[in-house]
XYZ file of C-alpha atoms in Angstrom:
178
model
C -17.407 -17.649 13.177
C -14.870 -14.927 12.310
C -15.458 -12.915 15.496
C -14.838 -16.002 17.567
C -11.863 -16.851 15.854
C -10.314 -13.450 15.928
C -11.069 -13.211 19.638
C -9.249 -16.563 20.084
C -6.258 -15.212 18.134
C -6.289 -11.977 20.357
C -6.190 -14.395 23.378
C -3.357 -16.448 21.935
C -1.075 -13.974 19.964
C -2.204 -10.457 21.322
C 0.743 -10.182 23.776
C 3.379 -11.196 21.093
C 1.837 -8.518 18.779
C 1.711 -5.958 21.206
C 5.415 -6.502 22.239
C 6.224 -6.295 18.478
C 4.514 -3.082 18.359
C 6.147 -1.647 21.522
C 9.690 -2.265 19.940
C 8.677 -1.023 16.621
C 6.691 2.136 17.581
C 7.060 2.629 21.266
C 4.633 1.980 24.180
C 2.622 5.105 24.081
C 0.754 4.024 20.956
C 1.024 0.253 21.137
C -2.301 -0.458 22.610
C -4.172 1.566 20.166
C -2.275 -0.053 17.150
C -2.949 -3.336 18.712
C -6.684 -2.694 18.572
C -6.031 -1.460 14.950
C -4.305 -4.791 14.063
C -7.200 -7.008 15.466
C -9.770 -4.640 13.771
C -8.015 -5.192 10.438
C -7.826 -8.755 11.124
C -11.525 -8.996 11.777
C -12.440 -6.911 8.683
C -10.171 -8.806 6.447
C -10.949 -12.255 7.901
C -12.467 -13.317 4.665
C -9.226 -12.745 2.751
C -7.319 -15.008 5.286
C -6.464 -18.083 3.319
C -4.898 -20.269 5.901
C -1.604 -20.489 3.734
C 0.392 -19.009 6.811
C -0.305 -19.514 10.555
C -2.648 -17.002 12.061
C 0.378 -15.591 14.074
C 2.353 -15.076 10.910
C -0.694 -13.411 9.228
C -1.173 -11.077 12.476
C 2.423 -10.183 12.473
C 2.102 -9.002 8.758
C -0.793 -6.796 9.690
C 0.983 -5.342 12.596
C 4.000 -4.767 10.569
C 1.948 -2.818 7.969
C 0.181 -0.920 10.846
C 3.507 0.015 12.356
C 4.904 1.124 8.844
C 1.759 3.381 8.325
C 2.255 4.896 11.899
C 5.781 5.536 11.070
C 4.864 7.471 7.900
C 2.231 9.253 9.679
C 4.653 10.404 12.375
C 7.147 11.565 9.847
C 4.611 13.554 7.776
C 3.442 15.267 11.019
C 7.203 15.929 11.980
C 6.038 14.679 15.528
C 8.509 12.695 17.687
C 7.255 10.230 20.203
C 8.626 10.382 23.798
C 8.521 6.937 25.121
C 7.650 6.251 28.901
C 9.928 3.372 29.316
C 9.094 2.601 32.727
C 5.717 1.527 31.607
C 7.578 -1.390 29.568
C 8.576 -3.451 32.328
C 6.499 -4.026 35.504
C 9.417 -4.273 38.176
C 9.199 -7.099 40.812
C 8.485 -5.465 44.265
C 11.729 -7.084 45.887
C 14.059 -5.126 43.713
C 15.852 -2.098 45.045
C 15.321 1.526 43.430
C 18.815 1.554 42.113
C 18.412 -1.904 40.147
C 14.874 -0.779 38.684
C 16.442 2.489 37.581
C 19.491 0.695 36.109
C 17.107 -1.855 34.383
C 14.900 1.011 32.988
C 17.995 2.830 31.757
C 19.147 -0.339 30.077
C 15.752 -1.133 28.508
C 15.579 2.568 27.346
C 18.963 2.229 25.665
C 17.879 -1.081 23.905
C 14.641 0.321 22.740
C 16.300 3.488 21.429
C 19.008 1.741 19.623
C 16.416 -0.724 18.008
C 14.197 2.319 16.896
C 17.294 3.980 15.441
C 17.858 1.216 13.172
C 16.284 1.326 9.577
C 12.741 -0.254 9.435
C 13.850 -3.557 7.770
C 16.550 -4.144 10.388
C 13.980 -3.210 13.251
C 11.642 -5.638 11.870
C 13.938 -8.594 11.546
C 15.530 -7.808 15.054
C 12.236 -7.865 16.729
C 10.886 -10.834 14.882
C 13.880 -13.154 15.038
C 15.752 -11.814 17.989
C 13.145 -10.807 20.311
C 10.033 -12.725 19.424
C 12.251 -15.875 18.433
C 10.249 -16.532 15.277
C 11.759 -19.009 12.976
C 13.417 -17.984 9.663
C 10.533 -19.287 7.771
C 7.958 -17.570 9.836
C 9.776 -14.182 9.646
C 10.084 -14.590 5.810
C 6.500 -15.132 5.511
C 5.580 -12.074 7.638
C 8.209 -9.849 5.695
C 7.423 -11.425 2.394
C 11.073 -12.005 1.860
C 13.233 -14.999 0.958
C 14.606 -17.165 3.864
C 18.073 -16.146 2.707
C 17.297 -12.570 2.755
C 15.922 -12.874 6.308
C 19.171 -14.674 7.475
C 21.469 -11.966 5.833
C 19.430 -8.915 6.885
C 19.367 -10.451 10.457
C 23.215 -10.857 10.579
C 23.490 -7.194 9.335
C 20.904 -5.939 11.754
C 22.717 -7.521 14.557
C 25.825 -5.945 13.668
C 24.257 -2.490 13.353
C 22.429 -3.072 16.718
C 25.646 -3.996 18.311
C 27.265 -0.864 17.014
C 24.372 1.301 18.222
C 24.392 -0.376 21.820
C 28.114 0.187 21.980
C 27.616 3.914 21.403
C 24.808 4.170 23.715
C 27.158 2.474 26.628
C 30.053 4.746 25.631
C 27.655 7.740 25.904
C 26.345 6.541 29.188
C 29.871 6.112 30.588
C 30.913 9.635 29.354
C 27.769 10.998 31.162
C 28.461 9.303 34.290
C 32.151 10.356 34.424
C 30.927 13.998 33.905
C 28.602 13.625 36.898
C 31.358 12.109 39.078
C-alpha cells in the first residue's frame, strides 16, 4: 500500500516539490533531491500520521532535504552554477531576444531568492510561488500562522530590495555596453 500511495503522491505533488527545490537549491540538483524526497517519504511512510495533508508532509521533507543540501554545499565550500535556461522551456513562437530577456529575468529572480536567508527563501517559495495557504505553510515550516505572515511580509520587502539592486545592476551594465 505504501509504494502505491507514495507513487500516487509523486504523480500529484512531484512537480510542486520539484519547483520548490529548483527555487531553493537550483535546477542542477533538483531532480536528484526530488528522488531523495520521495525515497525518504517511502522509508518514513509508517511515521506519516495523516495529521497534515500529504502535500504538506512532502514539502516538510523537501525543506529538510534542501537544508541538508545547503549545509553540505557550505561545508564543501562549493558554489553551484545554475543553468537557468533549463528552468523554462520557451515557446517556439518567441523571438531569441524575448527568450534571452526572459532567461535573464528568471536568472535575476532566482539569484535574488537564493540570496535571501533560508527562512525568507522558504516562505517566499511556499507562499509566493507555490501559493500555499498560511495554514499549509505554517504546518510545513512548523511555525505559527502569525510567524508565517510576519516573515512573509519581511521576506517580500527583502526580495523587492534585492530585485531593485539586480535591476539597477543590469541597467548599469547595459549603459556601459552602449
